[in-house]
Amino acid sequence: MVYTVGKYTYPSPLEGYENAPPLPDEKNDDGKSYKNPVNENQSKAYLEFPDPLDKGRRGGFDVHIYYFQNNGTQAQYAKELWERIRREFPELRIYRFWEIPIGPHPVAMFEVNIFTPAQFGAFISWLAIYRGPLSALIHPNTVEDGDEASKIETERRNHSERAIWMGERIPLDLGRF
């Protein structure tokens, strides 16, 4: 089954589980959460990003960390966070510290690329604690077939409909795609 909402389509979340037995209604000792069926194998998503996420040079996710460039406290905090990330997560790709808005980003920011699910889990949980007063956009990088126009639409979708926000959402200039 495929769902269509607006201009986007989504495969059923149960794709591949169509003939699975019903889930149990039994609860765990906390009385709130459900006991899940035992699965002999962990999800492959623990080891590699699912398609269509980019598993190559670009990385599966970009993280844009925003600060208001005219706010001295935020600018200083962002610069220190950028340095800390470079020291603590040298395996990630960390880009230039922008002091002005760039591209669709309406305020200053810096970008971090994530390449594996393990990096995503470690970095995003760390960032939840250490991002302080800053906002962060986490968006996927997907590899999808199509002409140039559909690739632009994919970028727009990755930065909007598929985006995850930490902190206050900052409106992007999606017309830049």
PDB file of C-alpha atoms in Angstrom:
ATOM      1  CA  MET A   1       0.000   0.000   0.000  1.00  0.00           C
ATOM      2  CA  VAL A   2       1.147   3.520  -0.780  1.00  0.00           C
ATOM      3  CA  TYR A   3      -0.198   6.664   0.861  1.00  0.00           C
ATOM      4  CA  THR A   4      -0.386   9.974  -0.969  1.00  0.00           C
ATOM      5  CA  VAL A   5      -0.516  13.181   1.050  1.00  0.00           C
ATOM      6  CA  GLY A   6      -0.345  16.360  -0.990  1.00  0.00           C
ATOM      7  CA  LYS A   7       2.406  15.953  -3.565  1.00  0.00           C
ATOM      8  CA  TYR A   8       4.305  13.260  -1.628  1.00  0.00           C
ATOM      9  CA  THR A   9       3.850   9.507  -1.503  1.00  0.00           C
ATOM     10  CA  TYR A  10       4.778   7.224   1.355  1.00  0.00           C
ATOM     11  CA  PRO A  11       5.076   3.432   1.402  1.00  0.00           C
ATOM     12  CA  SER A  12       3.175   1.751   4.201  1.00  0.00           C
ATOM     13  CA  PRO A  13       5.227   1.657   7.430  1.00  0.00           C
ATOM     14  CA  LEU A  14       4.219  -2.025   7.623  1.00  0.00           C
ATOM     15  CA  GLU A  15       5.802  -2.902   4.264  1.00  0.00           C
ATOM     16  CA  GLY A  16       7.463  -6.301   4.777  1.00  0.00           C
ATOM     17  CA  TYR A  17       5.289  -7.111   7.810  1.00  0.00           C
ATOM     18  CA  GLU A  18       2.006  -7.698   5.960  1.00  0.00           C
ATOM     19  CA  ASN A  19       1.728 -11.334   7.094  1.00  0.00           C
ATOM     20  CA  ALA A  20       3.132 -10.905  10.604  1.00  0.00           C
ATOM     21  CA  PRO A  21       1.052 -12.274  13.501  1.00  0.00           C
ATOM     22  CA  PRO A  22      -0.886  -9.768  15.634  1.00  0.00           C
ATOM     23  CA  LEU A  23       1.094  -7.916  18.288  1.00  0.00           C
ATOM     24  CA  PRO A  24       0.529  -8.967  21.921  1.00  0.00           C
ATOM     25  CA  ASP A  25      -1.485  -6.686  24.213  1.00  0.00           C
ATOM     26  CA  GLU A  26       0.628  -7.665  27.245  1.00  0.00           C
ATOM     27  CA  LYS A  27       2.269  -4.792  29.151  1.00  0.00           C
ATOM     28  CA  ASN A  28       5.699  -4.552  30.755  1.00  0.00           C
ATOM     29  CA  ASP A  29       6.182  -4.270  34.528  1.00  0.00           C
ATOM     30  CA  ASP A  30       5.810  -0.480  34.336  1.00  0.00           C
ATOM     31  CA  GLY A  31       2.167  -1.059  33.368  1.00  0.00           C
ATOM     32  CA  LYS A  32       2.433   1.450  30.518  1.00  0.00           C
ATOM     33  CA  SER A  33       4.654   0.112  27.770  1.00  0.00           C
ATOM     34  CA  TYR A  34       3.914  -2.945  25.660  1.00  0.00           C
ATOM     35  CA  LYS A  35       5.940  -6.138  25.462  1.00  0.00           C
ATOM     36  CA  ASN A  36       7.224  -6.440  21.930  1.00  0.00           C
ATOM     37  CA  PRO A  37       7.735  -9.710  20.110  1.00  0.00           C
ATOM     38  CA  VAL A  38      11.255 -11.114  20.201  1.00  0.00           C
ATOM     39  CA  ASN A  39      13.169 -10.495  16.988  1.00  0.00           C
ATOM     40  CA  GLU A  40      16.214 -12.680  16.381  1.00  0.00           C
ATOM     41  CA  ASN A  41      17.946  -9.946  14.400  1.00  0.00           C
ATOM     42  CA  GLN A  42      18.353  -6.265  15.207  1.00  0.00           C
ATOM     43  CA  SER A  43      17.067  -3.859  12.618  1.00  0.00           C
ATOM     44  CA  LYS A  44      19.600  -3.203   9.832  1.00  0.00           C
ATOM     45  CA  ALA A  45      19.035   0.495  10.573  1.00  0.00           C
ATOM     46  CA  TYR A  46      21.388   0.136  13.566  1.00  0.00           C
ATOM     47  CA  LEU A  47      24.242  -0.591  11.161  1.00  0.00           C
ATOM     48  CA  GLU A  48      23.469   1.391   8.027  1.00  0.00           C
ATOM     49  CA  PHE A  49      21.128   4.137   6.962  1.00  0.00           C
ATOM     50  CA  PRO A  50      18.070   2.907   5.063  1.00  0.00           C
ATOM     51  CA  ASP A  51      17.545   3.812   1.431  1.00  0.00           C
ATOM     52  CA  PRO A  52      17.297   6.417   0.035  1.00  0.00           C
ATOM     53  CA  LEU A  53      19.689   8.023   2.579  1.00  0.00           C
ATOM     54  CA  ASP A  54      23.129   8.765   1.123  1.00  0.00           C
ATOM     55  CA  LYS A  55      25.707   6.238   2.313  1.00  0.00           C
ATOM     56  CA  GLY A  56      28.510   7.885   0.365  1.00  0.00           C
ATOM     57  CA  ARG A  57      30.709  10.952   0.529  1.00  0.00           C
ATOM     58  CA  ARG A  58      27.852  13.343   1.295  1.00  0.00           C
ATOM     59  CA  GLY A  59      26.668  11.461   4.373  1.00  0.00           C
ATOM     60  CA  GLY A  60      23.173  10.501   5.469  1.00  0.00           C
ATOM     61  CA  PHE A  61      22.414  13.673   7.440  1.00  0.00           C
ATOM     62  CA  ASP A  62      23.429  17.317   7.634  1.00  0.00           C
ATOM     63  CA  VAL A  63      23.130  19.226  10.889  1.00  0.00           C
ATOM     64  CA  HIS A  64      22.949  23.007  10.605  1.00  0.00           C
ATOM     65  CA  ILE A  65      23.526  24.762  13.928  1.00  0.00           C
ATOM     66  CA  TYR A  66      22.170  28.311  13.914  1.00  0.00           C
ATOM     67  CA  TYR A  67      22.980  31.410  15.908  1.00  0.00           C
ATOM     68  CA  PHE A  68      21.925  35.032  15.638  1.00  0.00           C
ATOM     69  CA  GLN A  69      25.065  36.729  14.350  1.00  0.00           C
ATOM     70  CA  ASN A  70      24.108  40.068  15.983  1.00  0.00           C
ATOM     71  CA  ASN A  71      23.806  38.463  19.423  1.00  0.00           C
ATOM     72  CA  GLY A  72      27.315  38.472  20.916  1.00  0.00           C
ATOM     73  CA  THR A  73      26.525  35.805  23.511  1.00  0.00           C
ATOM     74  CA  GLN A  74      25.070  33.410  20.938  1.00  0.00           C
ATOM     75  CA  ALA A  75      27.925  34.064  18.515  1.00  0.00           C
ATOM     76  CA  GLN A  76      30.513  33.278  21.202  1.00  0.00           C
ATOM     77  CA  TYR A  77      28.641  30.165  22.341  1.00  0.00           C
ATOM     78  CA  ALA A  78      28.337  28.952  18.733  1.00  0.00           C
ATOM     79  CA  LYS A  79      32.068  29.475  18.098  1.00  0.00           C
ATOM     80  CA  GLU A  80      32.934  27.497  21.249  1.00  0.00           C
ATOM     81  CA  LEU A  81      30.463  24.743  20.305  1.00  0.00           C
ATOM     82  CA  TRP A  82      31.961  24.546  16.810  1.00  0.00           C
ATOM     83  CA  GLU A  83      35.425  24.110  18.345  1.00  0.00           C
ATOM     84  CA  ARG A  84      34.183  21.514  20.848  1.00  0.00           C
ATOM     85  CA  ILE A  85      32.513  19.480  18.094  1.00  0.00           C
ATOM     86  CA  ARG A  86      35.729  19.511  16.045  1.00  0.00           C
ATOM     87  CA  ARG A  87      37.677  18.241  19.071  1.00  0.00           C
ATOM     88  CA  GLU A  88      35.140  15.702  20.377  1.00  0.00           C
ATOM     89  CA  PHE A  89      33.865  14.358  17.033  1.00  0.00           C
ATOM     90  CA  PRO A  90      36.822  14.531  14.613  1.00  0.00           C
ATOM     91  CA  GLU A  91      35.341  11.692  12.521  1.00  0.00           C
ATOM     92  CA  LEU A  92      32.456  13.954  11.483  1.00  0.00           C
ATOM     93  CA  ARG A  93      32.834  16.485   8.694  1.00  0.00           C
ATOM     94  CA  ILE A  94      32.579  19.999  10.153  1.00  0.00           C
ATOM     95  CA  TYR A  95      32.375  22.959   7.788  1.00  0.00           C
ATOM     96  CA  ARG A  96      33.227  26.621   7.986  1.00  0.00           C
ATOM     97  CA  PHE A  97      31.836  28.789  10.775  1.00  0.00           C
ATOM     98  CA  TRP A  98      29.645  31.212   8.828  1.00  0.00           C
ATOM     99  CA  GLU A  99      29.269  34.669  10.356  1.00  0.00           C
ATOM    100  CA  ILE A 100      26.562  35.708   7.871  1.00  0.00           C
ATOM    101  CA  PRO A 101      23.477  34.008   6.423  1.00  0.00           C
ATOM    102  CA  ILE A 102      24.227  31.696   3.493  1.00  0.00           C
ATOM    103  CA  GLY A 103      22.009  29.893   0.985  1.00  0.00           C
ATOM    104  CA  PRO A 104      18.548  29.101   2.362  1.00  0.00           C
ATOM    105  CA  HIS A 105      19.750  29.720   5.925  1.00  0.00           C
ATOM    106  CA  PRO A 106      18.482  33.123   7.152  1.00  0.00           C
ATOM    107  CA  VAL A 107      20.954  33.457  10.031  1.00  0.00           C
ATOM    108  CA  ALA A 108      24.570  32.500  10.598  1.00  0.00           C
ATOM    109  CA  MET A 109      25.363  28.821  11.130  1.00  0.00           C
ATOM    110  CA  PHE A 110      27.817  25.989  10.773  1.00  0.00           C
ATOM    111  CA  GLU A 111      27.244  22.535   9.347  1.00  0.00           C
ATOM    112  CA  VAL A 112      28.152  19.014  10.436  1.00  0.00           C
ATOM    113  CA  ASN A 113      27.809  15.855   8.281  1.00  0.00           C
ATOM    114  CA  ILE A 114      26.886  12.477   9.802  1.00  0.00           C
ATOM    115  CA  PHE A 115      27.803   9.235   8.009  1.00  0.00           C
ATOM    116  CA  THR A 116      26.539   6.331  10.137  1.00  0.00           C
ATOM    117  CA  PRO A 117      23.640   5.497  12.466  1.00  0.00           C
ATOM    118  CA  ALA A 118      26.125   5.169  15.350  1.00  0.00           C
ATOM    119  CA  GLN A 119      27.444   8.685  14.696  1.00  0.00           C
ATOM    120  CA  PHE A 120      23.861   9.966  14.476  1.00  0.00           C
ATOM    121  CA  GLY A 121      22.937   8.436  17.832  1.00  0.00           C
ATOM    122  CA  ALA A 122      26.069   9.675  19.567  1.00  0.00           C
ATOM    123  CA  PHE A 123      26.173  13.172  18.095  1.00  0.00           C
ATOM    124  CA  ILE A 124      22.465  14.035  18.203  1.00  0.00           C
ATOM    125  CA  SER A 125      22.086  12.884  21.820  1.00  0.00           C
ATOM    126  CA  TRP A 126      25.198  14.884  22.728  1.00  0.00           C
ATOM    127  CA  LEU A 127      23.905  17.918  20.821  1.00  0.00           C
ATOM    128  CA  ALA A 128      20.579  17.779  22.687  1.00  0.00           C
ATOM    129  CA  ILE A 129      22.519  18.583  25.850  1.00  0.00           C
ATOM    130  CA  TYR A 130      25.311  20.856  24.566  1.00  0.00           C
ATOM    131  CA  ARG A 131      23.572  22.995  21.903  1.00  0.00           C
ATOM    132  CA  GLY A 132      22.595  25.469  24.645  1.00  0.00           C
ATOM    133  CA  PRO A 133      20.599  28.450  23.344  1.00  0.00           C
ATOM    134  CA  LEU A 134      21.116  27.513  19.689  1.00  0.00           C
ATOM    135  CA  SER A 135      18.738  25.878  17.226  1.00  0.00           C
ATOM    136  CA  ALA A 136      19.656  22.972  14.976  1.00  0.00           C
ATOM    137  CA  LEU A 137      18.171  21.689  11.729  1.00  0.00           C
ATOM    138  CA  ILE A 138      18.816  18.002  11.099  1.00  0.00           C
ATOM    139  CA  HIS A 139      17.923  16.954   7.572  1.00  0.00           C
ATOM    140  CA  PRO A 140      18.503  13.835   5.520  1.00  0.00           C
ATOM    141  CA  ASN A 141      20.543  13.684   2.343  1.00  0.00           C
ATOM    142  CA  THR A 142      18.751  11.343  -0.011  1.00  0.00           C
ATOM    143  CA  VAL A 143      19.798   9.770  -3.290  1.00  0.00           C
ATOM    144  CA  GLU A 144      16.796   9.672  -5.593  1.00  0.00           C
ATOM    145  CA  ASP A 145      16.462   9.273  -9.347  1.00  0.00           C
ATOM    146  CA  GLY A 146      15.176  12.064 -11.511  1.00  0.00           C
ATOM    147  CA  ASP A 147      15.977  15.100 -13.570  1.00  0.00           C
ATOM    148  CA  GLU A 148      17.405  18.358 -12.214  1.00  0.00           C
ATOM    149  CA  ALA A 149      13.964  19.728 -11.307  1.00  0.00           C
ATOM    150  CA  SER A 150      13.098  16.637  -9.242  1.00  0.00           C
ATOM    151  CA  LYS A 151      16.489  16.800  -7.499  1.00  0.00           C
ATOM    152  CA  ILE A 152      15.766  20.403  -6.500  1.00  0.00           C
ATOM    153  CA  GLU A 153      12.372  19.315  -5.184  1.00  0.00           C
ATOM    154  CA  THR A 154      14.102  16.521  -3.216  1.00  0.00           C
ATOM    155  CA  GLU A 155      16.427  19.081  -1.591  1.00  0.00           C
ATOM    156  CA  ARG A 156      13.448  21.255  -0.720  1.00  0.00           C
ATOM    157  CA  ARG A 157      11.654  18.237   0.786  1.00  0.00           C
ATOM    158  CA  ASN A 158      14.747  17.151   2.746  1.00  0.00           C
ATOM    159  CA  HIS A 159      15.043  20.638   4.263  1.00  0.00           C
ATOM    160  CA  SER A 160      11.349  20.907   5.132  1.00  0.00           C
ATOM    161  CA  GLU A 161       9.007  17.909   5.242  1.00  0.00           C
ATOM    162  CA  ARG A 162      11.744  15.450   6.271  1.00  0.00           C
ATOM    163  CA  ALA A 163      13.546  17.861   8.619  1.00  0.00           C
ATOM    164  CA  ILE A 164      14.004  17.450  12.369  1.00  0.00           C
ATOM    165  CA  TRP A 165      14.416  20.527  14.572  1.00  0.00           C
ATOM    166  CA  MET A 166      16.068  20.996  17.947  1.00  0.00           C
ATOM    167  CA  GLY A 167      15.204  24.249  19.666  1.00  0.00           C
ATOM    168  CA  GLU A 168      13.281  26.986  17.916  1.00  0.00           C
ATOM    169  CA  ARG A 169      12.481  26.386  14.264  1.00  0.00           C
ATOM    170  CA  ILE A 170      14.030  29.019  11.995  1.00  0.00           C
ATOM    171  CA  PRO A 171      12.154  29.577   8.719  1.00  0.00           C
ATOM    172  CA  LEU A 172      14.347  28.723   5.753  1.00  0.00           C
ATOM    173  CA  ASP A 173      14.241  30.463   2.389  1.00  0.00           C
ATOM    174  CA  LEU A 174      13.147  27.371   0.465  1.00  0.00           C
ATOM    175  CA  GLY A 175      12.856  29.434  -2.703  1.00  0.00           C
ATOM    176  CA  ARG A 176      16.672  29.296  -2.853  1.00  0.00           C
ATOM    177  CA  PHE A 177      16.497  25.684  -4.057  1.00  0.00           C
TER     178      PHE A 177
END
